[in-house]
Short mmCIF file of C-alpha atoms and ligand atoms in Angstrom, two decimals:
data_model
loop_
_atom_site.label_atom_id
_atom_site.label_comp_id
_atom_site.label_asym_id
_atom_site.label_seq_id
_atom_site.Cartn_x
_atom_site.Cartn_y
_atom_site.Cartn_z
CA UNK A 208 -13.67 -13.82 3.17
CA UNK A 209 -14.17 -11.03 5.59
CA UNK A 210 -11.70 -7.86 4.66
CA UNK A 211 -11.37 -4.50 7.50
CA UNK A 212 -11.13 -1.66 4.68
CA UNK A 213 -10.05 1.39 6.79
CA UNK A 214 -11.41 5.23 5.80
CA UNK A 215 -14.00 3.22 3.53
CA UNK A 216 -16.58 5.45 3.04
CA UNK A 217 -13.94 8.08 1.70
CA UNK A 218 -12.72 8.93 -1.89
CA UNK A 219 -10.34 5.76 -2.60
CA UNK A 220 -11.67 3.79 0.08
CA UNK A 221 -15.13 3.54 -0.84
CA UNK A 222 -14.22 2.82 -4.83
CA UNK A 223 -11.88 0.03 -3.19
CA UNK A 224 -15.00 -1.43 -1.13
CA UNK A 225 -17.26 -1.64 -4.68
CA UNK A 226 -14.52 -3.50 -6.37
CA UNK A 227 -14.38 -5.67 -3.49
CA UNK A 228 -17.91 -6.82 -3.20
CA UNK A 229 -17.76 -7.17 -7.07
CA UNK A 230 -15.57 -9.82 -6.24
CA UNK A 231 -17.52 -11.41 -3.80
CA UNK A 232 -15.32 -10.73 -0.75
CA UNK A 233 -17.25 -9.36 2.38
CA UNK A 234 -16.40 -6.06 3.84
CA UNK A 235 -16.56 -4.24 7.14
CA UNK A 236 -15.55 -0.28 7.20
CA UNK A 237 -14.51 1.57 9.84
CA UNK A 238 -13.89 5.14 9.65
CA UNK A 239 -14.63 8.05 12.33
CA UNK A 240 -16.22 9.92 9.03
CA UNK A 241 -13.89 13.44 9.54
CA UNK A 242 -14.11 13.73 6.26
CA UNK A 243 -16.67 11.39 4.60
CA UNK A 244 -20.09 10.43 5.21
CA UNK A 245 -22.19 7.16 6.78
CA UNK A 246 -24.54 7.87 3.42
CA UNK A 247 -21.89 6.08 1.53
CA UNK A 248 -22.39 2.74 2.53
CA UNK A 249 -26.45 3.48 0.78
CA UNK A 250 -24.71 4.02 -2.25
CA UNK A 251 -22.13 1.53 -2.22
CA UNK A 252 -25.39 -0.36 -1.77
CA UNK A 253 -26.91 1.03 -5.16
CA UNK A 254 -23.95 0.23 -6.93
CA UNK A 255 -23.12 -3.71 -5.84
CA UNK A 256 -26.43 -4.57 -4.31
CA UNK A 257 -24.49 -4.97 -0.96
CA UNK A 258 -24.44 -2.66 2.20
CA UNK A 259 -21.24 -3.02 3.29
CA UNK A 260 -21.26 -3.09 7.67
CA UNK A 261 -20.03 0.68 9.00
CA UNK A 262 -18.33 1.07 12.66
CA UNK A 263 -17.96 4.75 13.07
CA UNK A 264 -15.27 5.51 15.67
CA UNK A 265 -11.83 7.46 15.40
CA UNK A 266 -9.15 4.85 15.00
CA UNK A 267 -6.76 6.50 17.21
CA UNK A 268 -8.97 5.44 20.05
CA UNK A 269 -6.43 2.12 21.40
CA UNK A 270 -9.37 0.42 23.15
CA UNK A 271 -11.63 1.02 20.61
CA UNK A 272 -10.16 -0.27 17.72
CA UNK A 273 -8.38 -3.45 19.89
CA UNK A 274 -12.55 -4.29 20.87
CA UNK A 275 -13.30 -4.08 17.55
CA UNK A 276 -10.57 -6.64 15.98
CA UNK A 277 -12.04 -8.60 18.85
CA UNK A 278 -15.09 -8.90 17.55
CA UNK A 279 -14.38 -9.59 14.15
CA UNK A 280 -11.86 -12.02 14.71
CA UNK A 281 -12.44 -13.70 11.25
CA UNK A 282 -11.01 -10.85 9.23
CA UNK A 283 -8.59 -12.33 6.71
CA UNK A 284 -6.93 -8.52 5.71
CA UNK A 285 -6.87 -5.19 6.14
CA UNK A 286 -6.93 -2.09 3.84
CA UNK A 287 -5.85 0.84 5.90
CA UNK A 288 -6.88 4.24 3.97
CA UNK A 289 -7.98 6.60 7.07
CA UNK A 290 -5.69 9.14 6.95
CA UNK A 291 -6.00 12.97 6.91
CA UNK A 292 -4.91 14.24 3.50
CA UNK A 293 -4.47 17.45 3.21
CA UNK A 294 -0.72 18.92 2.68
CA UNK A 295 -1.22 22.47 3.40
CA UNK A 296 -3.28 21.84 6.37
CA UNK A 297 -0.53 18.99 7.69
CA UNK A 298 1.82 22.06 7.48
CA UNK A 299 -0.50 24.24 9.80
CA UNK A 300 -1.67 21.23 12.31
CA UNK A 301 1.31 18.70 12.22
CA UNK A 302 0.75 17.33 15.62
CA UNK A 303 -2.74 16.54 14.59
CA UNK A 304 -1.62 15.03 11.42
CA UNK A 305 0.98 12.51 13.08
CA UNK A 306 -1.14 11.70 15.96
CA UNK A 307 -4.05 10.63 13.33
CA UNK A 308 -2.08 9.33 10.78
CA UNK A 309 0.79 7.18 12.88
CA UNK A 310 -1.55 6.89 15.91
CA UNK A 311 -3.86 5.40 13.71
CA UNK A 312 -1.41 2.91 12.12
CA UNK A 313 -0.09 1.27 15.04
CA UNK A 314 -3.43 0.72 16.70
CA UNK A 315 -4.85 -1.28 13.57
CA UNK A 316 -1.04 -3.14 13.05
CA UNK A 317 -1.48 -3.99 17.29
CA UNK A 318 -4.94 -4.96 16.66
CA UNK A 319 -3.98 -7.46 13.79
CA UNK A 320 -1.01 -8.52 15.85
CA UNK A 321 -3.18 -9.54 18.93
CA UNK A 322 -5.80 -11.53 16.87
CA UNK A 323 -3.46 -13.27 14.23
CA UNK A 324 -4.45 -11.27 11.04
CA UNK A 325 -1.13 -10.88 9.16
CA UNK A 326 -2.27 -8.93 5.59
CA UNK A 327 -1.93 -5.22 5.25
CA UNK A 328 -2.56 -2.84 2.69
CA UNK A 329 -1.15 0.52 3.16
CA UNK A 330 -2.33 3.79 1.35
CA UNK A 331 0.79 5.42 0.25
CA UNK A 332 2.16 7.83 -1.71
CA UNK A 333 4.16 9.07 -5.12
CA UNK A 334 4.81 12.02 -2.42
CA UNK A 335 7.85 10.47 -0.74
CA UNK A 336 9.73 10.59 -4.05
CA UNK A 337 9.50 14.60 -3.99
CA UNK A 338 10.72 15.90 -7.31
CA UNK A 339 12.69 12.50 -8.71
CA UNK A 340 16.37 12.63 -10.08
CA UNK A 341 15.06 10.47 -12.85
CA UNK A 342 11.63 10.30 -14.57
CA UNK A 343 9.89 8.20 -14.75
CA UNK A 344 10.10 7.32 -11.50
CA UNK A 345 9.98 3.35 -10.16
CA UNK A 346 10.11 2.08 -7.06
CA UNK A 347 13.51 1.74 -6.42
CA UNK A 348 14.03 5.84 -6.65
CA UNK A 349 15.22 7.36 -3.32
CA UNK A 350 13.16 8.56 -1.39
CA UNK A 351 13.47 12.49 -0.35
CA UNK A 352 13.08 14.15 2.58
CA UNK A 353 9.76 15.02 2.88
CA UNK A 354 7.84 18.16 1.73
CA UNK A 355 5.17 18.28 4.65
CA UNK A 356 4.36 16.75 7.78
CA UNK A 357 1.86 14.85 5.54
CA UNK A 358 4.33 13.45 3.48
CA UNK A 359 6.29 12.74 6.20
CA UNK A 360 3.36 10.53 7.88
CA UNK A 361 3.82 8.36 4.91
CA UNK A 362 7.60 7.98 4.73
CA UNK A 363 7.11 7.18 8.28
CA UNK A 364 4.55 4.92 8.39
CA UNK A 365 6.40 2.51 5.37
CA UNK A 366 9.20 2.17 7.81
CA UNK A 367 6.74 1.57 11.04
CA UNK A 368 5.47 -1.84 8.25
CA UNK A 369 9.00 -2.74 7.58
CA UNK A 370 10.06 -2.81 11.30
CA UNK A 371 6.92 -4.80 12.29
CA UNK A 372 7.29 -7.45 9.03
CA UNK A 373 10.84 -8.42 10.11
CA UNK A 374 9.67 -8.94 14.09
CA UNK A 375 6.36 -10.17 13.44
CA UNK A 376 3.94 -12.52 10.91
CA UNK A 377 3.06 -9.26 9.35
CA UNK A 378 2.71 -9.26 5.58
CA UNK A 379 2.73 -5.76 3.87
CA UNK A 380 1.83 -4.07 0.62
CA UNK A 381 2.22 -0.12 0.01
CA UNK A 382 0.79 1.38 -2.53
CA UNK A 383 2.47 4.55 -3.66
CA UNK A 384 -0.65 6.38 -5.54
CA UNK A 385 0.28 8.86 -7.92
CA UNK A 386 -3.00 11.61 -8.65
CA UNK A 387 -5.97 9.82 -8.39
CA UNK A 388 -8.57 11.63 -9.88
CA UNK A 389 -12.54 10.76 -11.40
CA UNK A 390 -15.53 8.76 -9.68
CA UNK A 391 -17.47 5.45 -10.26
CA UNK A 392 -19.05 5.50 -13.73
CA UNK A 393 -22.80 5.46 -11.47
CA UNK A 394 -21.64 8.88 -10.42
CA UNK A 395 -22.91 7.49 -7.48
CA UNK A 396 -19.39 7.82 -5.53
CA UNK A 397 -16.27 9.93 -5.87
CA UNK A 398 -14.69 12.54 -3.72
CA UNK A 399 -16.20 15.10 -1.79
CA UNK A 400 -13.79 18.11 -0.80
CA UNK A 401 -14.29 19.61 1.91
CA UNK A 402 -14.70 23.41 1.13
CA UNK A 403 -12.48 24.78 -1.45
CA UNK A 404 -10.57 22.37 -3.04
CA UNK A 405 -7.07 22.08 -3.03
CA UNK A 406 -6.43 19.66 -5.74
CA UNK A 407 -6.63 20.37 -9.51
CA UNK A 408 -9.66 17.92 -10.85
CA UNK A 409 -12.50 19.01 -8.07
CA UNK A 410 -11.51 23.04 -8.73
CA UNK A 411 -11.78 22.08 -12.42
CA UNK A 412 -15.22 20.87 -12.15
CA UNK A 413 -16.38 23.15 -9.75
CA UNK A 414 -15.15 25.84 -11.61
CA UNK A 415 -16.97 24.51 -14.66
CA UNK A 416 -20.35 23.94 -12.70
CA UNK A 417 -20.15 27.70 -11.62
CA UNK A 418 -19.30 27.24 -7.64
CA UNK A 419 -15.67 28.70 -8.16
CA UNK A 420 -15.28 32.06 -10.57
CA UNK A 421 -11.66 30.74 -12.05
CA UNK A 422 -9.32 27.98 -11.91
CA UNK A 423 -5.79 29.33 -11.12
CA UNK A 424 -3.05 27.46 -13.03
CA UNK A 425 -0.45 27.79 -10.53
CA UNK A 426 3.04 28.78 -12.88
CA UNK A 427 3.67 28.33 -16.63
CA UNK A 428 7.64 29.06 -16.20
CA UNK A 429 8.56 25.40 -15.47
CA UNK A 430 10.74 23.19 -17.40
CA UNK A 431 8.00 21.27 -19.36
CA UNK A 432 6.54 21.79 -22.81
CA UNK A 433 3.74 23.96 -22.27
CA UNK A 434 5.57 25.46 -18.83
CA UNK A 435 2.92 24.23 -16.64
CA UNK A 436 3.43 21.21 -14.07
CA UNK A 437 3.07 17.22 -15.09
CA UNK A 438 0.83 14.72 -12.85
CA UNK A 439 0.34 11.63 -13.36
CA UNK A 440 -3.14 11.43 -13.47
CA UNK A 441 -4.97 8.07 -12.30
CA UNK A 442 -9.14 6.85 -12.58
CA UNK A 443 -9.80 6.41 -9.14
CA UNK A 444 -11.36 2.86 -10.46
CA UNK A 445 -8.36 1.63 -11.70
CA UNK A 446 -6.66 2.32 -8.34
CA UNK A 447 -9.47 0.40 -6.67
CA UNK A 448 -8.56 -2.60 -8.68
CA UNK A 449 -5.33 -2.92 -7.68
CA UNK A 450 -6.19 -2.89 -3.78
CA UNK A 451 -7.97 -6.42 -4.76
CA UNK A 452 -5.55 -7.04 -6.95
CA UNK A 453 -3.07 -6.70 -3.75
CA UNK A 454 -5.28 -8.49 -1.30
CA UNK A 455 -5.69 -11.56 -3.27
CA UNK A 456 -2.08 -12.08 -3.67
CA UNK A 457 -1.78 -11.90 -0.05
CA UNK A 458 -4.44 -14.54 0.81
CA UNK A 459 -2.87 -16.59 -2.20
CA UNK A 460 0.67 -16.33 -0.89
CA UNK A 461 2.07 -14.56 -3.77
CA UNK A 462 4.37 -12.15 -2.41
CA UNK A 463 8.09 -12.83 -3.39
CA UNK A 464 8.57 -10.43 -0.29
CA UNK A 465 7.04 -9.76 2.89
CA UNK A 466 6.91 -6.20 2.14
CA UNK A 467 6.36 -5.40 -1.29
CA UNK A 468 5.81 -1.85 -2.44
CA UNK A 469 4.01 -0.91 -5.75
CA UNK A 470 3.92 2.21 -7.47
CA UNK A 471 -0.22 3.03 -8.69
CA UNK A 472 0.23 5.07 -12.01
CA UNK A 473 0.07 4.79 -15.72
CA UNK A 474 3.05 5.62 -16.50
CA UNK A 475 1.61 8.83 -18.34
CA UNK A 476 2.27 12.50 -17.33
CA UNK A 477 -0.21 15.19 -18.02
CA UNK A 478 0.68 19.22 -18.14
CA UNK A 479 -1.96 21.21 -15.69
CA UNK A 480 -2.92 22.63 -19.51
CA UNK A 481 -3.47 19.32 -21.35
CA UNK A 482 -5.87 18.51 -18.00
CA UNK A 483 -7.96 21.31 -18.91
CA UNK A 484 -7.69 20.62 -22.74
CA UNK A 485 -9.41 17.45 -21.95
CA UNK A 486 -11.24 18.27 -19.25
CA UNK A 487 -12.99 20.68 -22.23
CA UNK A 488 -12.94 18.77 -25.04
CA UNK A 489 -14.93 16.29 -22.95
CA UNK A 490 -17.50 18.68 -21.85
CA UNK A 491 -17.64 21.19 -24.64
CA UNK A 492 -17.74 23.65 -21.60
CA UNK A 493 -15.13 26.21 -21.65
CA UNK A 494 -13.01 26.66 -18.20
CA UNK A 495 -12.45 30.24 -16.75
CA UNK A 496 -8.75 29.84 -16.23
CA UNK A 497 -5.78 32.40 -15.37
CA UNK A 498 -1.69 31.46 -14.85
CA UNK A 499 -0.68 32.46 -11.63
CA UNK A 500 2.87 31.91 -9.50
CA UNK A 501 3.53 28.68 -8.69
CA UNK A 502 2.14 27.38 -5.47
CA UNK A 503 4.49 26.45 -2.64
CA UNK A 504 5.91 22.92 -2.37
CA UNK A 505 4.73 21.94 -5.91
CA UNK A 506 7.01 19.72 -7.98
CA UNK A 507 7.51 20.41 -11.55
CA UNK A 508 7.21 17.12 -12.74
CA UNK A 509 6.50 13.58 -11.53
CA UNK A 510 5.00 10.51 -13.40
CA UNK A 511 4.90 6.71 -12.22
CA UNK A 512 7.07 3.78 -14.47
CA UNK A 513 4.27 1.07 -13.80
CA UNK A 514 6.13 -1.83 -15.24
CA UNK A 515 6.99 -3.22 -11.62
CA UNK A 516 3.41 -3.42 -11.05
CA UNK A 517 2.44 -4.27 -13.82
CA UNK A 518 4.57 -7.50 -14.24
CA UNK A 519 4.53 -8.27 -10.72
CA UNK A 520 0.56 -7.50 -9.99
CA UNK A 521 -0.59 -8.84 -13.30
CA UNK A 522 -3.01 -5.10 -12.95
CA UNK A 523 -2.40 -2.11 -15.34
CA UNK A 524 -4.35 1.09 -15.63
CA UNK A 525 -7.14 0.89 -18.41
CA UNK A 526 -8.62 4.40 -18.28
CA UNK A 527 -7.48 7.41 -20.18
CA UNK A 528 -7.22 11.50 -19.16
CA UNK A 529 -10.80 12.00 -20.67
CA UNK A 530 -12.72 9.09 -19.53
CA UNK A 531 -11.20 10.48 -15.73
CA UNK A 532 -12.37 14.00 -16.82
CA UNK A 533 -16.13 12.99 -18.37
CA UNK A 534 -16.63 10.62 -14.73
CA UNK A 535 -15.26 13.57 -12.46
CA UNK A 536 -17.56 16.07 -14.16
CA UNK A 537 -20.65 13.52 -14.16
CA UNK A 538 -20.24 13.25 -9.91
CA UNK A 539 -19.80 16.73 -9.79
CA UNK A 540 -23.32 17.24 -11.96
CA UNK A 541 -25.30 14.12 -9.94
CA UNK A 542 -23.77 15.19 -6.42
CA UNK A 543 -24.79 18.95 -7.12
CA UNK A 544 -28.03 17.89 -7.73
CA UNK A 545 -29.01 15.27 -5.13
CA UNK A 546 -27.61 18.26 -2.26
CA UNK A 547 -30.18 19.87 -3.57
CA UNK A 548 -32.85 17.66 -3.11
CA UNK A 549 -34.34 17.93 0.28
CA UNK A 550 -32.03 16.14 2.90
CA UNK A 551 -33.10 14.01 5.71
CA UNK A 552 -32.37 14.59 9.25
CA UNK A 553 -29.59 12.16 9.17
CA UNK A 554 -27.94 13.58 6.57
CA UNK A 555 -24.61 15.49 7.07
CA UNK A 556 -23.83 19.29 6.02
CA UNK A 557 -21.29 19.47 3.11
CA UNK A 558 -20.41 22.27 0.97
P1 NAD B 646 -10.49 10.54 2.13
O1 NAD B 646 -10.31 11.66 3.09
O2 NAD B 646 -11.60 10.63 1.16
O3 NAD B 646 -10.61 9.14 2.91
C1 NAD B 646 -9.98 8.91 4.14
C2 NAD B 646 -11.03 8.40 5.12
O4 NAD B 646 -10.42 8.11 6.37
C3 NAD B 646 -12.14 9.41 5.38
O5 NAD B 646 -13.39 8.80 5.18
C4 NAD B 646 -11.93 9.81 6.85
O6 NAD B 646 -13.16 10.12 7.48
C5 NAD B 646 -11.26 8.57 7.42
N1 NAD B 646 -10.39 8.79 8.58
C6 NAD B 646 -9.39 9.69 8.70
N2 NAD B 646 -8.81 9.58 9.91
C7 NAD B 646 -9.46 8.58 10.57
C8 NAD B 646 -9.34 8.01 11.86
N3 NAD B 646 -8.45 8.45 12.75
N4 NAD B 646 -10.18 7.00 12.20
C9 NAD B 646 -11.11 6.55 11.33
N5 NAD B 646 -11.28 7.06 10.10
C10 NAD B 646 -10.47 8.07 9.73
O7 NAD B 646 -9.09 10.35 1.37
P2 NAD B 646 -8.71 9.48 0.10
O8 NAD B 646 -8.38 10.40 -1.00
O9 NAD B 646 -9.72 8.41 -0.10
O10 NAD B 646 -7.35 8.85 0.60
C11 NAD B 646 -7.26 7.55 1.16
C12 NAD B 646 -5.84 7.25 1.52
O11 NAD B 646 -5.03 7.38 0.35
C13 NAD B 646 -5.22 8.20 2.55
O12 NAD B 646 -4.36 7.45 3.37
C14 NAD B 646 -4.41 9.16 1.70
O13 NAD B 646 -3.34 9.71 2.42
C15 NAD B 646 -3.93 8.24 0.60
N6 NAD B 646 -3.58 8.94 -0.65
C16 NAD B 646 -4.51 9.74 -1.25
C17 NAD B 646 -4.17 10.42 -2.43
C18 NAD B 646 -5.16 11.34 -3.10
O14 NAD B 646 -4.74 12.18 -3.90
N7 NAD B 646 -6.47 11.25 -2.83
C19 NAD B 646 -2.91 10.24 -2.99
C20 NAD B 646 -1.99 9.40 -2.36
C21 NAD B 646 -2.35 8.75 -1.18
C1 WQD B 647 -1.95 18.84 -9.52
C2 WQD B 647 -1.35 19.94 -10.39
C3 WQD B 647 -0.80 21.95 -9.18
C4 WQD B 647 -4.86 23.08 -8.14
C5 WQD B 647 -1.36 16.29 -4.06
C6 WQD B 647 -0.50 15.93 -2.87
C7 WQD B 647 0.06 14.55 -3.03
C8 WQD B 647 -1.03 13.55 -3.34
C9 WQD B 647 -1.95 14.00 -4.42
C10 WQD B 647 -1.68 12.44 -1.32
C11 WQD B 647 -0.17 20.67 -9.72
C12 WQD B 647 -1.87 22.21 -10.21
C13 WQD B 647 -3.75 22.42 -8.65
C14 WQD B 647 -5.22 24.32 -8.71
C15 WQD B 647 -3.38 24.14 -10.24
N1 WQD B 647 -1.88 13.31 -2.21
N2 WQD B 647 -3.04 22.94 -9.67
N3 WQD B 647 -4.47 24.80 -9.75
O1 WQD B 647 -0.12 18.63 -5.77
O2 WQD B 647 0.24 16.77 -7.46
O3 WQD B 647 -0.55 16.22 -5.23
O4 WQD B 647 -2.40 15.34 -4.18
O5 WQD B 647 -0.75 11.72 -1.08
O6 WQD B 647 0.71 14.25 -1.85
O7 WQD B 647 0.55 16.89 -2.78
O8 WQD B 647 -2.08 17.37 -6.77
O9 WQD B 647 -4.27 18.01 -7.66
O10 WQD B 647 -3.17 19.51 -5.94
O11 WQD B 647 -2.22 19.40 -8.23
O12 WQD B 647 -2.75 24.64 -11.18
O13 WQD B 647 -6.16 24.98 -8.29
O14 WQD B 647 -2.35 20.96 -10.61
O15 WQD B 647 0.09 23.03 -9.13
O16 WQD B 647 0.75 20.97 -10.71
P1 WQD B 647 -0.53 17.34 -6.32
P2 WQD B 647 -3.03 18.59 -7.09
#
C-alpha cells in the first residue's frame, strides 16, 4: 500500500515515514529539501531497515508534481507536511509563505484529483485557535483570526479541503498539532533548525550543549501559576502515530465525515519554567536562563482537550514532558557529534 508523505525528510514528516514502514505500508517522499536533508532517507533506513524512495523537487512546480502523481499512479494516500514553518519569517516574506504553502496544496489536491487518489492528510495547526475563550481547547472552538501570514496559510488551506470534499471524491483529515517537541528514541532523527532557533525545546538544548550563551524566557507577568506561558507539549513520536492512525481509517472507510479534523495534544499544559525544570532534572545539567519581555504574538496559554481524538481515533499520547526532554537532548548530543565527523561531498551545510 503505496502512501505520497509530503516534506518527509523533515521534523514530523520523517518520524511519520518510520511509523509507517513499521507498519508495513510503502512510502514515497517528496520534498524540495528547503529545509531538510536527502541524508534522511539513510537514516530512516537505519531505523526500519527500509529506504524509503526520495523525489526532490519544489511542489509548487504544477507540471512537476502532476508528472509525478503520473507516475505513481498506485498511491492509495497522501500525507501533505511541506510547508514553510516559521511565524516570524511568514510575517517578513508573506508572499513567499502563501505561494509555498497554498501553491503547494492545490497542486498535490489537483494531482490526486486527476489520478483518482481521494485520501488526504493535512498538517495543521493548534495556531488557528489563537489564544482560546475556553481551555482546554477542542475542536469545535472558533477559530480566530489569524496571528501571521503563517497561521493564516493554515486557516486557509482547511477551507481550500472543505471546498474540494463537498465538489469532489476527496476525503480529508487535519490534524491540528499542538507543540511537537523530542526525536526518535535512535536519536537518529528529529528536527534540525535552521540557525538560531525560534522555538523553545531546540534553544533549550542548544543552550545546554553550549552553542547558545542563555535561554531567554520570554515574560513571567502572565496569568498562569508561575507567570510564564503554557504549551502543550507533544513527543514528536506520538504525533507520528496518529498520521497512521489517520491513514488507516481512511483506507478502512472509517470516517463518520468526509472531513474530519483532530486536535494532536495530550491534553496537558506545561509553563515555559516547568519545561526547563524537566528539561534539568532529566539531564542533571543546569540551563543558563534569564526572564525577558514577552515576545510578540505569543499566547499566554493554550493546551489541546484530546478526548475527540482519542475516542474517535482509538490513538492517545503515551509520552510524558521528560521522556520528550531526555530524546530532544539525546539528538541534540548524537547530531552534534556526527557534524563533526568528517562529511562527504554530498552532504549538506547545516549549522
Ligand atoms: P519541517 O520544515 O521540518 O518539514 C517540512 C518539510 O517540507 C521540509 O523537509 C521542507 O524541505 C519541505 N518543503 C517545504 N516546502 C516545500 C515545497 N514547496 N515542496 C516540497 N517540499 C517542501 O517542518 P515540520 O516541523 O516537520 O512540520 C511539518 C508540517 O507540520 C508543516 O506543514 C508545519 O506547518 C506543520 N506544523 C508543524 C508544527 C511544529 O511545531 N513543528 C506545529 C504545527 C504544524
Ligand atoms: C513555546 C513557549 C514562548 C523560545 C510555535 C508556532 C505555532 C506552532 C508551534 C506551527 C512560548 C517560549 C520560546 C524561547 C521562550 N507551529 N519561548 N524562549 O510559540 O507555542 O508555537 O510553534 O504551527 O504555530 O507559533 O512554540 O516553541 O516557539 O514557544 O521563552 O527562546 O516557549 O514564549 O511560551 P509556540 P515555541
Amino acid at each position: 500500500m503505496k502512501i505520497l508523505v509530503t516534506g518527509g525528510t523533515g521534523f514530523i514528516g520523517s518520524h511519520t515515514v518510520v511509523e509507517l514502514q513499521n507498519k508495513g505500508y510503502e512510502v514515497v517522499i517528496v520534498d524540495n529539501l528547503s529545509n531538510s536533508r536527502a541524508e534522511t532517507v539513510n537514516a530512516i533506513f537505519g531505523i526500519t531497515g527500509v529506504k524509503p524512495l526520495l523525489e526532490i523537487f519544489d511542489l509548487t512546480d504544477r507540471e512537476k508534481t502532476l508528472d509525478f502523481f503520473m507516475r505513481h499512479n498506485n498511491i492509495r494516500g497522501v500525507i501533505h507536511f511541506a510547508a514553510l514553518k516559521a511565524v516570524g519569517e511568514s510575517v517578513e516574506k508573506p508572499l513567499e509563505y502563501y505561494r509555498n504553502n497554498i501553491d503547494s496544496l492545490i497542486n498535490v489536491l489537483d494531482g490526486m484529483r486527476e489520478n483518482n487518489i481521494s485520501n488526504f492528510v493535512f498538517s495543521s495547526s493548534c495556531t488557528v485557535y489563537g489564544q482560546p475563550d475556553e481551555l482546554p481547547v477542542s475542536e469545535s472552538a472558533p477559530i480566530k483570526k489569524a496571528e501571521s501570514p503563517y497561521g493564516n496559510t493554515k486557516q486557509i488551506a482547511e477551507d481550500i479541503i472543505f471546498d474540494a470534499v463537498e465538489a469532489t471524491p476527496l476525503k480529508g483529515i487535519a490534524l491540528r498539532y499542538f507543540n511537537p517537541i523530542g526525536a526518535h528514541e535512535t536519536a537518529l532523527i528529529g528536527e534540525l533548525p535552521l540557525g538560531i532557533p525560534n522555538n523553545l525545546v531546540p534553544f533549550i538544548t542548544q543552550t545546554a550543549y553550549g552553542l547558545r550563551e542563555q535561554l531567554s524566557v520570554f515574560g513571567d507577568d502572565y496569568n498562569t501559576p508561575d507567570g510564564t506561558a503554557i504549551r502543550d507539549y507533544i513527543h514528536v513520536v506520538d504525533l507520528a502515530k496518529a498520521h497512521v492512525v489517520s491513514v488507516n481509517r481512511m483506507i478502512k472507510s472509517k470516517m463518520k465525515r468526509d472531513f474530519e479534523i483532530f486536535n494532536l495534544g495530550t491534553g496537558n499544559g506545561y509553563s515555559v519554567l516547568e519545561a526547563i525544570k524537566s528539561f534539568e532534572k532529566v539531564t542533571g545539567k543546569k540551563l543558563n536562563y534569564k526572564i525577558v519581555a514577552r515576545r510578540d504574538g505569543d499566547i499566554e496559554q493554550v493546551w489541546a482537550d484530546p478526548t475527540f481524538s482519542n475516542n474517535e481515533l482509538g490513538w492517545k499520547a503515551e509520552k510524558g514532558l521528560d521522556e520528550m526532554m531526555v530524546s530532544a537532548w539525546k539528538w541534540e548530543l548524537a547530531y552534534r557529534q556526527r557534524s563533526q565527523e568528517p562529511r562527504t561531498k554530498s552532504q549538506d551545510k547545516r549549522p
